[in-house]
Amino acid sequence: MQTGQRMWLGLIGAGVLSLVAGMWGGLIRMGWPWPVVDTVTVTAHGALMVSGFLGTVIGLERAVALRVGWVYLGPLLSGLATIALLAGVSLAVPVLGLALAAALLAATLALIVRRHPALYTVTMLVGGLAWLVGNVLWLAGYPIYRVVPFWMAFLVLTVAGERLELARFTRPSPLRRETFVASVAVVLIGVLASVWLFDASIRLAGLGLLLLAAWLLRYDIALQTVRRTGATRYIAVALLGGYIWLGIGGALELWAGGVAAGYLYDAALHAVFVGFIMSMIFGHALIIVPALTRRALPYRPVFYAPLALLSVSLLIRIVGDLAGDSAWRMAGGLLNATAIVLFMALLAYNVLAPAPAALTRGQVTPKGHAAQRDAASQSRQ
């Protein structure tokens, strides 16, 4: 195994460790009477999931795509900062590390914009800057609930930019581009203004999320690729389900406004972070994992099982939130974590185990978005 591959695997391992610790802490926060390994897993649940896991993986994906040496410093910093956070190092040190990692990701995305100036690359750059602003606010002493809208914008705009990249192969009309820009602008204005006017701005950001979900459901190429078979259909189903959850999350934010904790806060945040973001991960993993590991990933219908469990369990959780029923909320949360662990186990097994010949026709290769680009190109004919 080459040194570069060992580093990638180490960073992925740090990200997965952060994911597991974040889920464990989140379940304790919900009320599950499990051992508290350390207080960080409970108090920094959101940071471990967003900055530790997703920040590291997204940064690594960009680094592998660009193959520019200094770009790897971003995911390396976020991985080390996460380990420091879990090791109990004084909070200011890992938070500073995560802020620097976000700055490096923003610089990476700026380099991509310079090489490929387009609306989709600018959208992803704005998402990276949102992560940076959020981490700087956290470093400055802002409470987590005031930082979360920036973390949410980071992930939502990253996904939106990636989907817009594929949508361009269908030759989008000016109106389609303008409505996309308008939706993103509403999200950004709401998130930025939340620093000064929290309640009304969160409602505005929620409206933006709702508009963006409607745009994705109307214009994303998943509407065409869902008619295909195998891995292509699975990815499309995951994406379309995620867009529905994004709309639900936006509607809940529009309704709840700037709450700092409680049932509505839990419902609004996890509709986006679990329903939308995790559905995107479940779908895009069949593209991203081969790109990172340089190994083909065979598609198997069993991937639908954790995807279905994710949505069903989140529905249980949100029903519990809206009813003020902690038992339903806790059950839904536990099943959320079960779905994620099951999916990660399936990924690991399918990457490491040799694929039967009958399945190789459905595998996803390390070519990244090429298959989706081909499908998008054919859909315009």
PDB file of N, CA and C in Angstrom, residues 19 79 161 182 198 290 366:
ATOM      1  N   LEU A  19     -17.611  10.115  13.509  1.00  0.00           N
ATOM      2  CA  LEU A  19     -19.016   9.775  13.275  1.00  0.00           C
ATOM      3  C   LEU A  19     -19.563   8.901  14.394  1.00  0.00           C
ATOM      4  N   GLY A  79      -8.909  16.114  10.693  1.00  0.00           N
ATOM      5  CA  GLY A  79      -8.780  14.808  11.324  1.00  0.00           C
ATOM      6  C   GLY A  79      -8.020  14.878  12.638  1.00  0.00           C
ATOM      7  N   GLY A 161     -24.366  22.480  -5.028  1.00  0.00           N
ATOM      8  CA  GLY A 161     -23.387  22.761  -6.073  1.00  0.00           C
ATOM      9  C   GLY A 161     -23.052  21.519  -6.878  1.00  0.00           C
ATOM     10  N   ALA A 182     -31.730  32.390  -6.679  1.00  0.00           N
ATOM     11  CA  ALA A 182     -32.651  33.025  -5.731  1.00  0.00           C
ATOM     12  C   ALA A 182     -32.819  32.167  -4.481  1.00  0.00           C
ATOM     13  N   PHE A 198     -31.933  36.522  15.236  1.00  0.00           N
ATOM     14  CA  PHE A 198     -31.917  35.067  15.149  1.00  0.00           C
ATOM     15  C   PHE A 198     -33.249  34.474  14.694  1.00  0.00           C
ATOM     16  N   PRO A 290     -15.376   4.585  -4.250  1.00  0.00           N
ATOM     17  CA  PRO A 290     -14.415   4.124  -5.259  1.00  0.00           C
ATOM     18  C   PRO A 290     -13.375   5.182  -5.619  1.00  0.00           C
ATOM     19  N   PRO A 366     -14.162   3.706  -9.970  1.00  0.00           N
ATOM     20  CA  PRO A 366     -13.551   4.923  -9.449  1.00  0.00           C
ATOM     21  C   PRO A 366     -13.644   6.122 -10.382  1.00  0.00           C
TER      22      PRO A 366
END
